[in-house]
Coordinates of N, CA, C and O in Angstrom, one line a residue:
M1 N 73.4 99.8 112.3 CA 74.9 99.6 112.4 C 75.4 100.9 113.1 O 75.0 102.0 112.9
D2 N 76.4 100.7 114.0 CA 77.1 101.7 114.7 C 78.1 102.4 113.8 O 79.2 101.8 113.6
D3 N 77.8 103.6 113.4 CA 78.8 104.3 112.5 C 79.9 105.0 113.2 O 80.7 105.6 112.5
T4 N 80.0 104.9 114.5 CA 81.1 105.4 115.2 C 82.3 104.5 115.3 O 83.4 104.9 115.5
K5 N 82.0 103.2 115.1 CA 83.1 102.2 115.1 C 83.7 102.1 113.7 O 82.9 102.1 112.7
P6 N 85.0 102.0 113.6 CA 85.6 101.9 112.2 C 85.2 100.5 111.6 O 85.1 99.5 112.3
I7 N 85.2 100.5 110.3 CA 85.1 99.3 109.5 C 86.5 98.7 109.5 O 87.4 99.4 109.2
V8 N 86.6 97.4 109.8 CA 87.9 96.8 109.7 C 88.0 95.8 108.6 O 87.1 95.0 108.4
L9 N 89.0 96.0 107.8 CA 89.2 95.1 106.6 C 90.6 94.4 106.8 O 91.6 95.1 107.0
V10 N 90.7 93.1 106.8 CA 91.9 92.4 107.0 C 92.6 92.2 105.7 O 91.9 91.6 104.8
V11 N 93.8 92.6 105.5 CA 94.6 92.4 104.3 C 95.8 91.5 104.8 O 96.7 92.0 105.5
A12 N 95.8 90.2 104.4 CA 96.8 89.3 105.0 C 97.3 88.4 103.9 O 96.8 88.3 102.8
G13 N 98.4 87.7 104.3 CA 99.0 86.7 103.4 C 99.9 87.3 102.3 O 100.4 88.4 102.5
H14 N 100.0 86.6 101.2 CA 100.8 87.1 100.1 C 99.8 87.8 99.1 O 98.9 87.2 98.6
I15 N 100.0 89.0 98.9 CA 99.2 89.8 98.1 C 99.8 89.9 96.7 O 101.0 90.2 96.5
T16 N 98.9 89.7 95.7 CA 99.4 89.7 94.3 C 98.5 90.8 93.6 O 97.5 91.2 94.1
P17 N 98.9 91.2 92.4 CA 98.1 92.2 91.6 C 96.7 91.7 91.4 O 95.7 92.5 91.3
A18 N 96.5 90.4 91.3 CA 95.2 89.8 91.1 C 94.2 90.0 92.3 O 93.0 90.0 92.2
D19 N 94.8 90.3 93.5 CA 94.0 90.5 94.7 C 93.4 91.9 94.8 O 92.5 92.2 95.5
V20 N 93.9 92.9 94.0 CA 93.5 94.3 94.1 C 92.0 94.4 93.9 O 91.3 95.0 94.7
P21 N 91.5 94.0 92.7 CA 90.0 94.2 92.5 C 89.2 93.5 93.6 O 88.1 94.0 94.0
R22 N 89.6 92.3 94.0 CA 88.8 91.6 95.0 C 88.7 92.3 96.3 O 87.6 92.5 96.9
L23 N 89.8 92.8 96.8 CA 89.9 93.5 98.1 C 89.1 94.9 98.0 O 88.5 95.3 98.9
D24 N 89.3 95.5 96.8 CA 88.5 96.8 96.7 C 87.0 96.5 96.7 O 86.3 97.2 97.3
E25 N 86.6 95.5 96.0 CA 85.2 95.1 96.0 C 84.7 94.7 97.4 O 83.6 95.1 97.8
E26 N 85.5 94.0 98.2 CA 85.2 93.6 99.5 C 85.0 94.9 100.4 O 84.0 94.9 101.2
L27 N 85.8 95.9 100.2 CA 85.6 97.1 101.0 C 84.3 97.8 100.5 O 83.5 98.3 101.3
R28 N 84.1 97.9 99.2 CA 82.9 98.6 98.7 C 81.6 97.9 99.2 O 80.7 98.6 99.6
A29 N 81.6 96.6 99.3 CA 80.5 95.9 99.7 C 80.2 96.0 101.2 O 79.1 96.0 101.7
G30 N 81.3 96.2 102.0 CA 81.1 96.3 103.4 C 81.1 97.7 104.0 O 81.1 97.9 105.2
L31 N 81.1 98.7 103.1 CA 81.2 100.1 103.6 C 79.9 100.8 103.5 O 79.4 101.1 102.5
P32 N 79.3 101.0 104.7 CA 78.0 101.7 104.7 C 78.2 103.2 104.4 O 79.3 103.7 104.5
E33 N 77.1 103.8 103.9 CA 77.2 105.2 103.6 C 77.6 106.1 104.7 O 78.2 107.2 104.5
T34 N 77.3 105.7 105.9 CA 77.6 106.5 107.1 C 78.9 106.3 107.8 O 79.2 106.9 108.8
A35 N 79.7 105.4 107.3 CA 81.0 105.1 107.9 C 81.9 106.3 107.9 O 82.0 107.0 106.9
A36 N 82.7 106.5 108.9 CA 83.6 107.6 109.0 C 85.1 107.1 108.8 O 85.9 107.9 108.4
E37 N 85.3 105.9 109.2 CA 86.7 105.4 109.2 C 86.8 103.9 108.8 O 86.0 103.1 109.2
V38 N 87.8 103.6 108.0 CA 88.2 102.2 107.7 C 89.5 102.0 108.2 O 90.5 102.8 108.0
V39 N 89.7 100.8 108.9 CA 91.0 100.4 109.4 C 91.4 99.1 108.6 O 90.6 98.2 108.6
C40 N 92.5 99.2 108.0 CA 93.1 98.0 107.3 C 94.1 97.3 108.3 O 95.1 97.9 108.6
D41 N 93.7 96.1 108.7 CA 94.6 95.4 109.5 C 95.6 94.6 108.6 O 95.2 93.7 107.9
V42 N 96.8 95.1 108.6 CA 97.8 94.6 107.7 C 98.9 93.8 108.4 O 99.9 93.4 107.9
G43 N 98.6 93.5 109.7 CA 99.6 92.7 110.5 C 99.9 91.3 110.0 O 101.0 90.8 110.3
G44 N 99.0 90.8 109.2 CA 99.2 89.4 108.7 C 99.8 89.4 107.3 O 99.9 88.3 106.7
L45 N 100.2 90.5 106.8 CA 100.9 90.5 105.4 C 102.2 89.7 105.5 O 103.0 89.9 106.4
V46 N 102.4 88.9 104.5 CA 103.7 88.2 104.4 C 104.6 88.9 103.3 O 104.2 88.9 102.2
R47 N 105.7 89.3 103.7 CA 106.7 90.0 102.8 C 105.9 91.0 101.9 O 105.7 90.7 100.7
P48 N 105.6 92.2 102.4 CA 104.9 93.2 101.7 C 105.6 93.5 100.4 O 106.8 93.6 100.4
T49 N 104.9 93.7 99.3 CA 105.4 94.0 98.0 C 104.7 95.2 97.5 O 103.7 95.7 98.1
L50 N 105.0 95.7 96.3 CA 104.3 96.8 95.7 C 102.8 96.4 95.4 O 102.0 97.3 95.3
A51 N 102.5 95.1 95.2 CA 101.1 94.7 95.1 C 100.3 95.1 96.3 O 99.2 95.5 96.2
A52 N 100.9 94.9 97.5 CA 100.2 95.3 98.7 C 100.1 96.8 98.8 O 99.0 97.3 99.2
V53 N 101.1 97.5 98.3 CA 100.9 99.0 98.3 C 99.8 99.4 97.3 O 99.1 100.3 97.6
E54 N 99.7 98.7 96.2 CA 98.7 99.0 95.2 C 97.3 98.8 95.9 O 96.4 99.6 95.7
V55 N 97.2 97.7 96.6 CA 95.9 97.4 97.3 C 95.6 98.5 98.2 O 94.4 99.1 98.2
L56 N 96.5 99.0 99.0 CA 96.3 100.0 100.0 C 95.9 101.3 99.4 O 95.1 102.1 99.8
A57 N 96.6 101.6 98.3 CA 96.3 102.9 97.6 C 94.9 102.9 97.0 O 94.2 103.8 97.1
R58 N 94.5 101.7 96.4 CA 93.1 101.6 95.9 C 92.1 101.7 97.0 O 91.1 102.3 96.8
L59 N 92.4 101.0 98.1 CA 91.4 101.1 99.2 C 91.3 102.5 99.8 O 90.2 102.9 100.1
Q60 N 92.4 103.2 99.8 CA 92.4 104.6 100.3 C 91.5 105.4 99.4 O 90.7 106.3 99.8
L61 N 91.7 105.2 98.1 CA 90.9 106.0 97.1 C 89.4 105.7 97.2 O 88.6 106.6 97.2
T62 N 89.1 104.4 97.4 CA 87.7 104.0 97.6 C 87.1 104.6 98.8 O 86.0 105.1 98.8
A63 N 87.8 104.6 99.9 CA 87.4 105.2 101.2 C 87.2 106.7 101.0 O 86.1 107.2 101.5
R64 N 88.1 107.4 100.4 CA 88.0 108.8 100.2 C 86.7 109.1 99.4 O 86.1 110.1 99.7
R65 N 86.5 108.4 98.4 CA 85.3 108.6 97.5 C 84.0 108.5 98.3 O 83.0 109.1 97.9
R66 N 84.1 107.7 99.4 CA 82.9 107.5 100.2 C 82.9 108.5 101.4 O 82.1 108.4 102.3
G67 N 83.9 109.3 101.5 CA 84.0 110.3 102.6 C 84.6 109.8 103.8 O 84.3 110.3 104.9
C68 N 85.3 108.7 103.7 CA 85.9 108.0 104.9 C 87.4 108.2 105.0 O 88.1 108.5 104.0
R69 N 88.0 108.1 106.2 CA 89.4 108.1 106.4 C 89.8 106.6 106.3 O 89.1 105.7 106.7
L70 N 91.1 106.4 105.9 CA 91.6 105.0 105.9 C 92.9 105.0 106.7 O 93.8 105.9 106.4
G71 N 93.0 104.1 107.6 CA 94.3 104.0 108.4 C 94.7 102.5 108.4 O 94.0 101.6 108.1
L72 N 95.9 102.3 108.9 CA 96.5 101.0 109.0 C 96.7 100.6 110.4 O 97.0 101.4 111.3
R73 N 96.6 99.3 110.6 CA 96.9 98.7 111.9 C 97.8 97.6 111.7 O 97.6 96.7 110.8
G74 N 98.9 97.5 112.4 CA 99.9 96.4 112.4 C 100.9 96.5 111.2 O 101.5 95.5 110.8
A75 N 101.1 97.7 110.7 CA 102.0 97.9 109.6 C 103.5 97.7 110.1 O 103.9 98.4 111.0
G76 N 104.2 96.8 109.5 CA 105.6 96.5 109.9 C 106.5 97.4 109.2 O 106.1 98.2 108.3
P77 N 107.8 97.4 109.6 CA 108.8 98.3 109.0 C 108.9 98.1 107.5 O 109.2 99.1 106.8
E78 N 108.8 96.9 106.9 CA 109.0 96.7 105.5 C 107.9 97.5 104.7 O 108.1 98.1 103.7
L79 N 106.6 97.3 105.2 CA 105.5 98.0 104.6 C 105.6 99.5 104.7 O 105.4 100.2 103.8
R80 N 106.0 99.9 105.9 CA 106.2 101.4 106.1 C 107.2 102.0 105.1 O 107.0 103.0 104.6
L81 N 108.3 101.2 104.9 CA 109.3 101.7 104.0 C 108.8 101.8 102.6 O 109.0 102.8 101.9
L82 N 108.1 100.8 102.1 CA 107.5 100.8 100.8 C 106.5 101.9 100.7 O 106.5 102.6 99.6
L83 N 105.7 102.2 101.7 CA 104.7 103.3 101.6 C 105.5 104.6 101.5 O 105.1 105.5 100.8
D84 N 106.6 104.7 102.3 CA 107.4 105.9 102.2 C 108.0 106.1 100.8 O 108.0 107.2 100.3
L85 N 108.5 105.1 100.2 CA 109.1 105.2 98.9 C 108.2 105.6 97.8 O 108.6 106.3 96.9
V86 N 106.9 105.3 97.9 CA 105.9 105.7 96.9 C 105.1 106.9 97.3 O 104.2 107.3 96.5
G87 N 105.4 107.5 98.4 CA 104.8 108.8 98.8 C 103.5 108.6 99.5 O 102.7 109.5 99.6
L88 N 103.2 107.4 100.1 CA 102.0 107.2 100.9 C 102.3 107.0 102.4 O 101.6 106.4 103.1
E89 N 103.4 107.6 102.8 CA 103.8 107.5 104.2 C 102.7 108.0 105.2 O 102.6 107.5 106.3
A90 N 101.9 109.0 104.8 CA 100.9 109.5 105.7 C 99.8 108.4 106.0 O 99.3 108.4 107.0
L91 N 99.6 107.5 105.1 CA 98.7 106.4 105.3 C 99.1 105.6 106.5 O 98.3 105.2 107.3
A92 N 100.4 105.3 106.7 CA 100.9 104.5 107.8 C 100.9 105.2 109.1 O 100.9 104.6 110.1
R93 N 100.8 106.5 109.1 CA 100.8 107.3 110.3 C 99.4 107.5 110.9 O 99.3 108.0 112.0
K94 N 98.4 107.1 110.3 CA 97.0 107.3 110.8 C 96.7 106.3 111.8 O 97.1 105.2 111.8

């Protein structure tokens, strides 16, 4: 596996609190030990809510524990505002 390419995880649709463990497990399962970066493609999120923010916070924690950076691709203004309100604005700037 090429560890210079970021791992891409798509987070799309309507996210609910029930999706948090599933998406975290999906990242854990697909994250090799040598990965340096994870990119969450959030362009397909429908009406981001705090559940989506919870997913992203959990994914960021999982990536950090594995020594990876986590960034977002396709974050719209609504998601950026929510991230800013909860103190995770740096996540959207990566």
